[in-house]
PDB file of N, CA and C in Angstrom:
ATOM      1  N   MET A   4       8.454  -7.857  71.101  1.00 39.00           N
ATOM      2  CA  MET A   4       9.356  -8.922  71.422  1.00 39.00           C
ATOM      3  C   MET A   4       8.456 -10.596  72.096  1.00 39.00           C
ATOM      4  N   ALA A   5       7.188  -9.889  72.630  1.00 43.00           N
ATOM      5  CA  ALA A   5       6.466 -11.391  73.152  1.00 43.00           C
ATOM      6  C   ALA A   5       6.564 -12.406  72.044  1.00 43.00           C
ATOM      7  N   SER A   6       6.593 -11.955  70.923  1.00 43.00           N
ATOM      8  CA  SER A   6       6.106 -13.070  69.769  1.00 43.00           C
ATOM      9  C   SER A   6       7.711 -14.020  69.987  1.00 43.00           C
ATOM     10  N   SER A   7       8.811 -12.779  70.107  1.00 42.00           N
ATOM     11  CA  SER A   7       9.823 -13.825  69.816  1.00 42.00           C
ATOM     12  C   SER A   7      10.068 -15.026  70.670  1.00 42.00           C
ATOM     13  N   LYS A   8       9.694 -14.618  71.999  1.00 44.00           N
ATOM     14  CA  LYS A   8       9.680 -15.848  73.215  1.00 44.00           C
ATOM     15  C   LYS A   8       9.026 -16.589  73.110  1.00 44.00           C
ATOM     16  N   SER A   9       7.733 -16.601  72.495  1.00 46.00           N
ATOM     17  CA  SER A   9       7.059 -17.719  72.119  1.00 46.00           C
ATOM     18  C   SER A   9       7.811 -18.521  71.353  1.00 46.00           C
ATOM     19  N   SER A  10       7.738 -18.132  70.051  1.00 47.00           N
ATOM     20  CA  SER A  10       8.790 -18.953  69.400  1.00 47.00           C
ATOM     21  C   SER A  10      10.113 -19.602  69.433  1.00 47.00           C
ATOM     22  N   ASP A  11      10.406 -19.096  70.628  1.00 51.00           N
ATOM     23  CA  ASP A  11      11.666 -19.345  71.103  1.00 51.00           C
ATOM     24  C   ASP A  11      11.354 -20.969  71.849  1.00 51.00           C
ATOM     25  N   SER A  12       9.916 -20.670  73.005  1.00 54.00           N
ATOM     26  CA  SER A  12       9.976 -21.684  74.045  1.00 54.00           C
ATOM     27  C   SER A  12       9.000 -22.728  72.974  1.00 54.00           C
ATOM     28  N   LYS A  13       8.988 -22.540  71.809  1.00 56.00           N
ATOM     29  CA  LYS A  13       8.195 -23.419  71.003  1.00 56.00           C
ATOM     30  C   LYS A  13       9.205 -24.181  70.323  1.00 56.00           C
ATOM     31  N   SER A  14      10.768 -23.682  69.853  1.00 70.00           N
ATOM     32  CA  SER A  14      11.595 -24.601  69.480  1.00 70.00           C
ATOM     33  C   SER A  14      12.260 -25.439  70.668  1.00 70.00           C
ATOM     34  N   LEU A  15      11.723 -25.161  72.036  1.00 74.00           N
ATOM     35  CA  LEU A  15      12.240 -26.738  73.000  1.00 74.00           C
ATOM     36  C   LEU A  15      11.418 -27.482  72.812  1.00 74.00           C
ATOM     37  N   PHE A  16      10.298 -27.723  72.145  1.00 76.00           N
ATOM     38  CA  PHE A  16       9.368 -28.957  71.740  1.00 76.00           C
ATOM     39  C   PHE A  16       9.423 -29.344  70.252  1.00 76.00           C
ATOM     40  N   ASP A  17       9.555 -30.838  70.057  1.00 74.00           N
ATOM     41  CA  ASP A  17       9.304 -31.193  68.821  1.00 74.00           C
ATOM     42  C   ASP A  17       8.100 -31.496  68.153  1.00 74.00           C
ATOM     43  N   GLU A  18       7.841 -31.852  66.851  1.00 76.00           N
ATOM     44  CA  GLU A  18       6.348 -31.998  66.823  1.00 76.00           C
ATOM     45  C   GLU A  18       5.476 -32.725  67.253  1.00 76.00           C
ATOM     46  N   SER A  19       6.004 -33.794  68.263  1.00 75.00           N
ATOM     47  CA  SER A  19       5.040 -34.026  68.965  1.00 75.00           C
ATOM     48  C   SER A  19       4.453 -33.691  70.281  1.00 75.00           C
ATOM     49  N   GLY A  20       5.155 -32.482  70.618  1.00 74.00           N
ATOM     50  CA  GLY A  20       4.977 -31.796  71.925  1.00 74.00           C
ATOM     51  C   GLY A  20       5.603 -32.074  73.073  1.00 74.00           C
ATOM     52  N   GLN A  21       6.863 -33.225  72.765  1.00 74.00           N
ATOM     53  CA  GLN A  21       7.572 -33.159  73.432  1.00 74.00           C
ATOM     54  C   GLN A  21       8.750 -32.885  73.783  1.00 74.00           C
ATOM     55  N   LEU A  22       9.051 -32.529  74.990  1.00 76.00           N
ATOM     56  CA  LEU A  22      10.570 -31.627  75.282  1.00 76.00           C
ATOM     57  C   LEU A  22      11.556 -32.302  74.205  1.00 76.00           C
ATOM     58  N   ARG A  23      12.341 -31.493  73.560  1.00 75.00           N
ATOM     59  CA  ARG A  23      13.498 -31.828  72.817  1.00 75.00           C
ATOM     60  C   ARG A  23      14.553 -32.181  73.414  1.00 75.00           C
ATOM     61  N   SER A  24      15.216 -33.271  73.086  1.00 82.00           N
ATOM     62  CA  SER A  24      16.376 -33.791  73.754  1.00 82.00           C
ATOM     63  C   SER A  24      17.855 -33.150  73.365  1.00 82.00           C
ATOM     64  N   SER A  25      18.809 -33.467  73.576  1.00 81.00           N
ATOM     65  CA  SER A  25      20.221 -33.137  73.160  1.00 81.00           C
ATOM     66  C   SER A  25      20.442 -33.478  71.737  1.00 81.00           C
ATOM     67  N   ARG A  26      20.246 -34.564  71.774  1.00 83.00           N
ATOM     68  CA  ARG A  26      20.486 -35.653  70.589  1.00 83.00           C
ATOM     69  C   ARG A  26      19.373 -34.848  69.376  1.00 83.00           C
ATOM     70  N   SER A  27      18.086 -34.769  69.710  1.00 81.00           N
ATOM     71  CA  SER A  27      16.856 -34.254  69.136  1.00 81.00           C
ATOM     72  C   SER A  27      17.369 -32.833  68.041  1.00 81.00           C
ATOM     73  N   THR A  28      17.932 -31.938  69.239  1.00 84.00           N
ATOM     74  CA  THR A  28      18.229 -30.691  68.596  1.00 84.00           C
ATOM     75  C   THR A  28      19.197 -30.733  67.840  1.00 84.00           C
ATOM     76  N   GLU A  29      20.334 -31.657  67.787  1.00 88.00           N
ATOM     77  CA  GLU A  29      21.264 -31.419  66.779  1.00 88.00           C
ATOM     78  C   GLU A  29      20.816 -32.321  65.719  1.00 88.00           C
ATOM     79  N   GLU A  30      19.869 -33.172  66.003  1.00 87.00           N
ATOM     80  CA  GLU A  30      19.522 -33.798  64.271  1.00 87.00           C
ATOM     81  C   GLU A  30      18.371 -32.468  63.591  1.00 87.00           C
ATOM     82  N   VAL A  31      18.013 -31.347  64.464  1.00 87.00           N
ATOM     83  CA  VAL A  31      17.668 -30.379  63.813  1.00 87.00           C
ATOM     84  C   VAL A  31      18.358 -29.486  63.223  1.00 87.00           C
ATOM     85  N   ARG A  32      19.426 -29.163  63.886  1.00 91.00           N
ATOM     86  CA  ARG A  32      20.671 -28.665  63.532  1.00 91.00           C
ATOM     87  C   ARG A  32      21.202 -28.899  62.221  1.00 91.00           C
ATOM     88  N   SER A  33      21.833 -30.514  62.225  1.00 94.00           N
ATOM     89  CA  SER A  33      21.956 -31.063  61.317  1.00 94.00           C
ATOM     90  C   SER A  33      21.288 -31.206  59.651  1.00 94.00           C
ATOM     91  N   LYS A  34      19.976 -31.227  59.912  1.00 94.00           N
ATOM     92  CA  LYS A  34      18.916 -31.309  59.146  1.00 94.00           C
ATOM     93  C   LYS A  34      18.956 -29.789  58.413  1.00 94.00           C
ATOM     94  N   LEU A  35      18.963 -28.582  59.553  1.00 94.00           N
ATOM     95  CA  LEU A  35      18.755 -27.425  58.941  1.00 94.00           C
ATOM     96  C   LEU A  35      20.252 -26.858  57.939  1.00 94.00           C
ATOM     97  N   SER A  36      21.111 -27.743  58.790  1.00 96.00           N
ATOM     98  CA  SER A  36      22.486 -27.309  57.668  1.00 96.00           C
ATOM     99  C   SER A  36      22.786 -28.002  56.576  1.00 96.00           C
ATOM    100  N   THR A  37      21.898 -29.044  56.373  1.00 96.00           N
ATOM    101  CA  THR A  37      21.981 -29.713  55.237  1.00 96.00           C
ATOM    102  C   THR A  37      20.887 -29.378  54.232  1.00 96.00           C
ATOM    103  N   ASP A  38      19.999 -28.395  54.468  1.00 96.00           N
ATOM    104  CA  ASP A  38      18.772 -28.146  53.687  1.00 96.00           C
ATOM    105  C   ASP A  38      19.374 -26.326  53.251  1.00 96.00           C
ATOM    106  N   VAL A  39      20.164 -25.629  54.092  1.00 96.00           N
ATOM    107  CA  VAL A  39      20.591 -24.798  53.877  1.00 96.00           C
ATOM    108  C   VAL A  39      21.617 -24.769  52.829  1.00 96.00           C
ATOM    109  N   GLU A  40      22.868 -25.998  52.891  1.00 96.00           N
ATOM    110  CA  GLU A  40      23.430 -26.027  51.789  1.00 96.00           C
ATOM    111  C   GLU A  40      23.131 -26.312  50.525  1.00 96.00           C
ATOM    112  N   ALA A  41      22.210 -27.023  50.288  1.00 97.00           N
ATOM    113  CA  ALA A  41      20.997 -27.657  49.273  1.00 97.00           C
ATOM    114  C   ALA A  41      20.774 -26.347  48.561  1.00 97.00           C
ATOM    115  N   PHE A  42      20.250 -25.480  49.456  1.00 96.00           N
ATOM    116  CA  PHE A  42      19.737 -24.518  49.069  1.00 96.00           C
ATOM    117  C   PHE A  42      20.430 -23.583  48.396  1.00 96.00           C
ATOM    118  N   LEU A  43      21.816 -23.326  48.795  1.00 96.00           N
ATOM    119  CA  LEU A  43      22.963 -22.170  48.352  1.00 96.00           C
ATOM    120  C   LEU A  43      23.814 -23.256  47.214  1.00 96.00           C
ATOM    121  N   ALA A  44      23.691 -24.642  47.228  1.00 97.00           N
ATOM    122  CA  ALA A  44      24.101 -25.368  45.836  1.00 97.00           C
ATOM    123  C   ALA A  44      23.269 -25.104  44.937  1.00 97.00           C
ATOM    124  N   SER A  45      22.144 -24.920  45.027  1.00 97.00           N
ATOM    125  CA  SER A  45      21.127 -24.627  43.842  1.00 97.00           C
ATOM    126  C   SER A  45      21.105 -23.267  43.082  1.00 97.00           C
ATOM    127  N   GLY A  46      21.809 -22.391  43.566  1.00 96.00           N
ATOM    128  CA  GLY A  46      21.836 -21.177  43.484  1.00 96.00           C
ATOM    129  C   GLY A  46      20.772 -20.052  44.190  1.00 96.00           C
ATOM    130  N   GLY A  47      20.995 -20.584  45.283  1.00 95.00           N
ATOM    131  CA  GLY A  47      19.949 -19.868  46.248  1.00 95.00           C
ATOM    132  C   GLY A  47      21.120 -18.717  47.298  1.00 95.00           C
ATOM    133  N   ARG A  48      20.362 -17.993  47.253  1.00 94.00           N
ATOM    134  CA  ARG A  48      20.922 -16.626  48.121  1.00 94.00           C
ATOM    135  C   ARG A  48      20.408 -16.501  49.287  1.00 94.00           C
ATOM    136  N   ILE A  49      21.168 -16.133  50.115  1.00 93.00           N
ATOM    137  CA  ILE A  49      20.725 -15.263  51.930  1.00 93.00           C
ATOM    138  C   ILE A  49      21.181 -14.266  52.013  1.00 93.00           C
ATOM    139  N   GLU A  50      19.907 -13.470  51.977  1.00 92.00           N
ATOM    140  CA  GLU A  50      20.128 -12.007  52.448  1.00 92.00           C
ATOM    141  C   GLU A  50      19.817 -11.770  54.001  1.00 92.00           C
ATOM    142  N   VAL A  51      20.818 -10.917  54.471  1.00 92.00           N
ATOM    143  CA  VAL A  51      20.492 -10.410  55.731  1.00 92.00           C
ATOM    144  C   VAL A  51      20.128  -9.155  55.942  1.00 92.00           C
ATOM    145  N   VAL A  52      18.926  -9.089  56.747  1.00 88.00           N
ATOM    146  CA  VAL A  52      18.337  -7.703  56.720  1.00 88.00           C
ATOM    147  C   VAL A  52      18.342  -7.062  58.220  1.00 88.00           C
ATOM    148  N   ASP A  53      18.291  -5.847  58.248  1.00 90.00           N
ATOM    149  CA  ASP A  53      18.078  -5.376  59.456  1.00 90.00           C
ATOM    150  C   ASP A  53      16.975  -5.872  60.197  1.00 90.00           C
ATOM    151  N   ARG A  54      16.896  -5.755  61.772  1.00 88.00           N
ATOM    152  CA  ARG A  54      15.975  -6.377  62.302  1.00 88.00           C
ATOM    153  C   ARG A  54      14.469  -5.420  62.567  1.00 88.00           C
ATOM    154  N   ASN A  55      14.720  -3.986  62.399  1.00 86.00           N
ATOM    155  CA  ASN A  55      13.295  -3.083  62.051  1.00 86.00           C
ATOM    156  C   ASN A  55      13.079  -3.088  60.761  1.00 86.00           C
ATOM    157  N   VAL A  56      13.536  -4.173  59.787  1.00 83.00           N
ATOM    158  CA  VAL A  56      12.937  -3.902  58.631  1.00 83.00           C
ATOM    159  C   VAL A  56      11.492  -4.847  58.669  1.00 83.00           C
ATOM    160  N   ARG A  57      10.583  -4.319  57.748  1.00 79.00           N
ATOM    161  CA  ARG A  57       9.253  -5.088  58.125  1.00 79.00           C
ATOM    162  C   ARG A  57       8.828  -5.507  56.648  1.00 79.00           C
ATOM    163  N   GLY A  58       7.934  -6.249  56.437  1.00 80.00           N
ATOM    164  CA  GLY A  58       7.436  -6.906  55.168  1.00 80.00           C
ATOM    165  C   GLY A  58       6.692  -5.798  54.464  1.00 80.00           C
ATOM    166  N   ASP A  59       5.709  -5.349  54.939  1.00 81.00           N
ATOM    167  CA  ASP A  59       4.745  -4.353  55.234  1.00 81.00           C
ATOM    168  C   ASP A  59       4.919  -3.180  55.396  1.00 81.00           C
ATOM    169  N   PRO A  60       4.813  -1.742  54.484  1.00 79.00           N
ATOM    170  CA  PRO A  60       4.952  -0.700  55.199  1.00 79.00           C
ATOM    171  C   PRO A  60       3.296  -0.865  55.870  1.00 79.00           C
ATOM    172  N   VAL A  61       3.637   0.370  56.813  1.00 81.00           N
ATOM    173  CA  VAL A  61       2.221   1.263  57.695  1.00 81.00           C
ATOM    174  C   VAL A  61       1.796   1.951  56.777  1.00 81.00           C
ATOM    175  N   LYS A  62       0.680   1.699  56.135  1.00 85.00           N
ATOM    176  CA  LYS A  62      -0.596   2.366  55.237  1.00 85.00           C
ATOM    177  C   LYS A  62      -1.258   3.105  56.322  1.00 85.00           C
ATOM    178  N   LYS A  63      -1.670   4.260  55.971  1.00 88.00           N
ATOM    179  CA  LYS A  63      -2.890   5.180  56.538  1.00 88.00           C
ATOM    180  C   LYS A  63      -4.076   4.751  56.202  1.00 88.00           C
ATOM    181  N   PRO A  64      -5.139   5.086  57.250  1.00 86.00           N
ATOM    182  CA  PRO A  64      -6.221   4.089  57.121  1.00 86.00           C
ATOM    183  C   PRO A  64      -7.061   4.711  56.181  1.00 86.00           C
ATOM    184  N   LYS A  65      -7.971   4.419  55.335  1.00 86.00           N
ATOM    185  CA  LYS A  65      -8.436   4.675  53.996  1.00 86.00           C
ATOM    186  C   LYS A  65     -10.352   4.728  54.529  1.00 86.00           C
ATOM    187  N   SER A  66     -10.345   6.143  54.447  1.00 86.00           N
ATOM    188  CA  SER A  66     -11.961   6.429  55.047  1.00 86.00           C
ATOM    189  C   SER A  66     -12.724   7.016  53.812  1.00 86.00           C
ATOM    190  N   ASN A  67     -13.693   6.059  53.743  1.00 84.00           N
ATOM    191  CA  ASN A  67     -14.734   6.526  52.405  1.00 84.00           C
ATOM    192  C   ASN A  67     -15.812   7.337  52.971  1.00 84.00           C
ATOM    193  N   TYR A  68     -16.277   7.750  54.422  1.00 85.00           N
ATOM    194  CA  TYR A  68     -16.730   8.348  54.944  1.00 85.00           C
ATOM    195  C   TYR A  68     -17.336   9.818  54.255  1.00 85.00           C
ATOM    196  N   GLY A  69     -18.626   9.972  53.514  1.00 82.00           N
ATOM    197  CA  GLY A  69     -19.062  11.251  52.692  1.00 82.00           C
ATOM    198  C   GLY A  69     -18.732  10.842  51.405  1.00 82.00           C
ATOM    199  N   SER A  70     -18.318  10.213  50.916  1.00 82.00           N
ATOM    200  CA  SER A  70     -17.851   9.595  49.568  1.00 82.00           C
ATOM    201  C   SER A  70     -18.803   9.496  48.505  1.00 82.00           C
ATOM    202  N   ARG A  71     -19.882   9.025  49.144  1.00 82.00           N
ATOM    203  CA  ARG A  71     -21.235   8.713  48.075  1.00 82.00           C
ATOM    204  C   ARG A  71     -22.166   9.864  47.845  1.00 82.00           C
ATOM    205  N   PRO A  72     -22.459   9.893  46.570  1.00 81.00           N
ATOM    206  CA  PRO A  72     -23.666  11.408  46.544  1.00 81.00           C
ATOM    207  C   PRO A  72     -24.785  11.090  47.519  1.00 81.00           C
ATOM    208  N   ILE A  73     -25.488  12.016  47.505  1.00 76.00           N
ATOM    209  CA  ILE A  73     -26.844  11.863  48.521  1.00 76.00           C
ATOM    210  C   ILE A  73     -28.218  11.610  47.807  1.00 76.00           C
TER     211      ILE A  73
END
């Protein structure tokens, strides 16, 4: 959860590191909305996934110890 807090705090600042104003926040929301509409209009799909889903499943560590002949 620590990473979500850091990403939340980053969204408070614009690209130049300045604290966002309510106007700049609305501009970002408007741009995002426009981009999403364009994505959907071009045939894109938005898929909702569960919060606990990971991109890469956990893998068992692979050990090569003792695998080479003497």
